[in-house]
Amino acid sequence: MKLQDTKEVQTEFKPKILAFCCNWCAYAGADLAGVSRFQMPTDVRVIRVMCSGRVPPELIIRALANGLDGVMILGCHPGECHYSEGNYLTRRRSHVLKRLLMYIGIEPERFQLRWVSAAEAAKFTAVVKEITDKITALGPNRWVDKR
Amino acid sequence: MAKKSVLVIGGGIAGIQSSLDLANMGFQVYLVEKTPSIGGRMSQLDKTFPTNDCSMCILAPKMIEASRHPNIRLLTYSEVEEVAGDSGKFKVKIRKKARFVDEEKCTGCGTCMQKCPYKTDSEFEAGLAKRKAAYIPFPQAVPNVATIDPDICIYIKSEGKKCGACMKFCDAGAIDFSQQDRIIEVEVGSIILATGFDLFDPSVLEEYGYGKIKNVITAMQYERMISASGPTGGQLQRPSDGKTPKKLAFIQCVGSRDTHYKLYCSSVCCMHATKEAILANEHYPDLEAFIFYTDMRAVGKRFQEYIARAEQQYKVTYIRSRPSKVTEDQDTGNPILWYEETTSRTRTSMEVDMVVLCQAMIPSGSIKDISCMMHLSLNDYQFVHIPDRLFHPVDTEIPGLFACGFCQAPQDIPDSVVQASAAAARAAEFVSKDE
Amino acid sequence: MITPRIGVFVCNCGTNIGGTVDVPQVVEYAKNLPYVAHAESNLYTCSEEGISSIKHGIKEYDLNRVVVASCTPRTHQPLFRNACADAGLNPYLFEFVNIREHCSWIHRQNPGEATEKAKELVKMGVAKARWLDAQEEFKSEVYPTAMIIGGGVAGMSAALNLANQGFEVHLVEKEPELGGRLLKLNRIFPINQDPSELVGNIVKSVEGHSKIRLHMPAVVKSASGYIGNFDISVDEGGKEVSFKVGVIIVATGAQVLKPELYRYGELANVLTQLDLEQRLKDGELEEFKNVVMINCVGARIPERPYCSRVCCMTAIKNAALMKEINPQAKVYVLYRDLMTYGVEFEEYYREVKEAGVRFIRYTPSNLPQVMGAERVESVRIYDELMDMELELPCDLLVLATPLIANDDNEELSKMLKVPIGDGGFFLEAHIKLRPVEFPMDGIYVSGSCRWPADIRESIAQGYAAASEAVIPLRQGLVKVEAITATVDPKICKGCGTCVLVCPFDAIELKESEIRGLEGKIVSEVNTALCKGCGLCAAACPNGAIQQRGFTDTQLISMVNALSGKR
């Protein structure tokens, strides 16, 4: 299990990061960040789902296998899921997914799970900044080239 | 059409709930709100007890639903001016105040707010921050359109000679200084009062130093401070020097259960103080909070467990006492509480970094005008009089007129929502009587 | 499949988008995306002009899919969907791309990068739009009747309200008379009146109402179905009665705890507050000179941490009554916290104090002690406010015990498939904003079966439940947004994972009746109950169950559009 050399970072590297946001919490939090004009890095692309529990692990693997540098799921805080249990499923799947990513040789840090509520515009902004920095530091996703 | 319409006065959570219920039942609803946006007190809160749900997160979808519902006509920045006619055929005149902004054209982009040079205290931020003359009260306002305050707008006060910055910069051409107040007349079969509450001004209790001691604030100001979308971005920064407090004191029953001011119990302060103390510790794990109480009124679902968690997990200490006074250490700005702890009968003092006064809640001032208009009785404390409180809990003495929420009794959000739905049921029953 | 012809409408939103994102560039870019038949920009797509452009574009360019790139679907999706519908295009052939809140507003210093991001977001939206299918919203008729379980004041208030609005109501009561717990009370607070006449009036109205069908004494034996269509079977004195209803209200009340504390059951002059009410009602209370009442007996303890809300007022009411009956009597109320919230209760408490009832505070670490051999003779209590050990002479000890869940709550919860929460009480959909609804549509709850409530609160809840229940009854139809789950029975293996994962019990395993698949065990979604979360779709091992509007194909197309397909 050889992990990628994380020191190899290109100075001009701009990652491509996907964020699945649940309609009721994270997407609304992202909207509020926009309304509040919080500025943040431009590397994240949002896909809206009704519940974070909709995101199947295979889709995350596909995204990373296709060469996206980072994928995140943003959902409601545990206990606040609009569908009562969806985010618990997301949480459980994420634990297993991280192990699987390690097993097949993708840095597990390329996949992140965070909880952002509809009022947490500042948190959304902080999460985007934090994960963009993390993924940038990891460097480009070269897993596809190893196959 | 009189039979099938209902007027709801007050756009807080109770008014919104009644309106949605009636609209979903198929009735035409006129929802009148005197401030520029619906949402009421709940929009000012950070989190709600006992779940610590984010208040705006659960409120905003209902606000949006109310604004989009085909059966609800939203009349914000409006007040009821006259009610005539008999029960079942109320003829109502509503004054829609001039916003000087065309609601159809305004997109809520906020440019006018940015460019406006004139400020005043923000009502929404409980005086902790300023707002402009051209303003949207808070980011999730519904409707999301600007309003221009004629009391501080220089263009209006100078009759068009000065400023006008908003007009210059508005891309949508939505600024319209020629706008006049409009009187809208409707005929409705039933009216629901949901005018909510105002906050008792604790500066009359001079012994607590509110208004003199900088680091003595009200609970509503605290809510705005700890709110992620508030003036300090959710950071607790005490007013005198911006320091983060390490020791916080809450004084309960400020103005409530008081023979000098309000004899009644405001019912929700024990719980909201506990919530505020928990939130403080969540933000700052070293922070200790002390709640000075007389009876800990935690009667609702999961309320007792909430108190227990506060004590066990969040460094909250409950002291049975009503402090006699608060003084100030001139050098540090630290407030000092002087009190007798009743359970140990010791007289002592405690120096803290900030004091939060849990002030009484009083029925909103608008209910007085409405009661005059409709010859409606209010009790000694200006709560709406409910003749048969037990068996007809939302019926006023006037047939077809119902009252729900804080305007008729101190109560928390779930109880207000229940009463709002109950009022909707009664209004529906009343209005469909002759079908 | 008809070739997709996608129309892309990019909004400037005045300068909100156009001031940062190069909208013309995005439009040009969109024109070259697969299946895009037309692309244009608007100043304000949500304005009348913008909406007209969409409608015009659909007709002029024969569009069968529409993508709008502007603000947020959370506010504007219904507007644009309606615009499509008005132009004759199925509203679910519409996709929204957010390039304002998620792009122009948050990257103001980076117009170049913001433009690139906007292009990619549009590319993703177009990719998904290509895979959108026309959808019909599920509509189900609502049977215009209600069933109310429980004939106490909450249930009766709800019944009268619904019946007065013209709906048939089946009221099911297990006792042989209506009125519930109130029938047992001697006096009610804070009006200090005998409830019999007041309750009697309501009972008369209910019994005389032409629209209320009373089943009494009767218990519900089975309930199946879903909102608008419940099949109910009731055991009415040995006879089975079946009927259909559209909505159900649960108002079964609670019972009073009989404690195993303070020698209750052992000594003759130890009563609960309810026992006291009965004795007073029946005129069977012995003479007394020294009354001691203890509050929070069996409540606010580790096994039962909640406060039962109504007991403080009950104790105070009865304490005042004791004083009335025997003005010379000494009456003490031993309490922990006095829950006399609000206006009237606080006033009542003050008046009772002025009438001479004495209140002594105790803590759980210093419980009162009951002294006496055959009967209670005195109660020892440490009064911490006075720092004194007191021995109160006592010839009548009254314990305020909490309301606890009825024994049949569990059975009822299984029958109706509704949840039970703390203390065995029924669990509402949302404790703040949906206090009288169950998470499952069409079933509502009110009164003490959900949480201890006094008369005023129970009746308000009864009305509130009626308000929620009457909505589907009045609408006559239940409509569900077409983002629910669907199963392809050809692929489904009947593993049942989706059934386990669904939080709303909306999926069932059934024998298929489709030609060619007869007898195959496959999942079936009850669209009326499906809330469109998509958990099933993510859990399904082979993609047999999909969420409309968020299918695997659609999501994959968006991922591929962003990453490039490998």
XYZ file of N, CA, C and O in Angstrom, chain B residues 247 329 332 334-337 349-353:
48
model
N -16.352 33.809 33.107
C -17.371 33.583 34.127
C -18.586 34.423 33.761
O -18.493 35.640 33.632
N -16.462 46.695 39.145
C -15.068 46.974 39.484
C -14.566 47.977 38.437
O -14.463 47.659 37.264
N -11.379 46.848 36.137
C -11.475 45.763 35.159
C -12.779 45.792 34.361
O -12.884 45.155 33.321
N -15.349 44.444 35.504
C -16.072 43.228 35.899
C -17.277 43.562 36.760
O -17.160 44.291 37.730
N -18.429 43.016 36.436
C -19.585 43.201 37.318
C -19.443 42.314 38.561
O -18.873 41.224 38.501
N -19.971 42.808 39.689
C -19.956 42.015 40.926
C -21.392 41.858 41.395
O -22.106 42.854 41.554
N -21.805 40.624 41.648
C -23.165 40.382 42.130
C -23.151 40.246 43.644
O -22.298 39.552 44.198
N -20.735 37.679 47.692
C -20.682 38.372 46.402
C -19.891 37.516 45.432
O -19.123 36.636 45.825
N -20.114 37.759 44.149
C -19.389 36.998 43.142
C -18.967 37.945 42.029
O -19.815 38.665 41.473
N -17.679 37.920 41.715
C -17.213 38.746 40.610
C -17.222 37.908 39.349
O -16.709 36.785 39.322
N -17.834 38.445 38.284
C -17.901 37.703 37.023
C -17.409 38.610 35.901
O -17.073 39.764 36.127
N -17.375 38.061 34.701
C -16.937 38.876 33.568
C -18.110 39.556 32.865
O -17.954 40.616 32.259
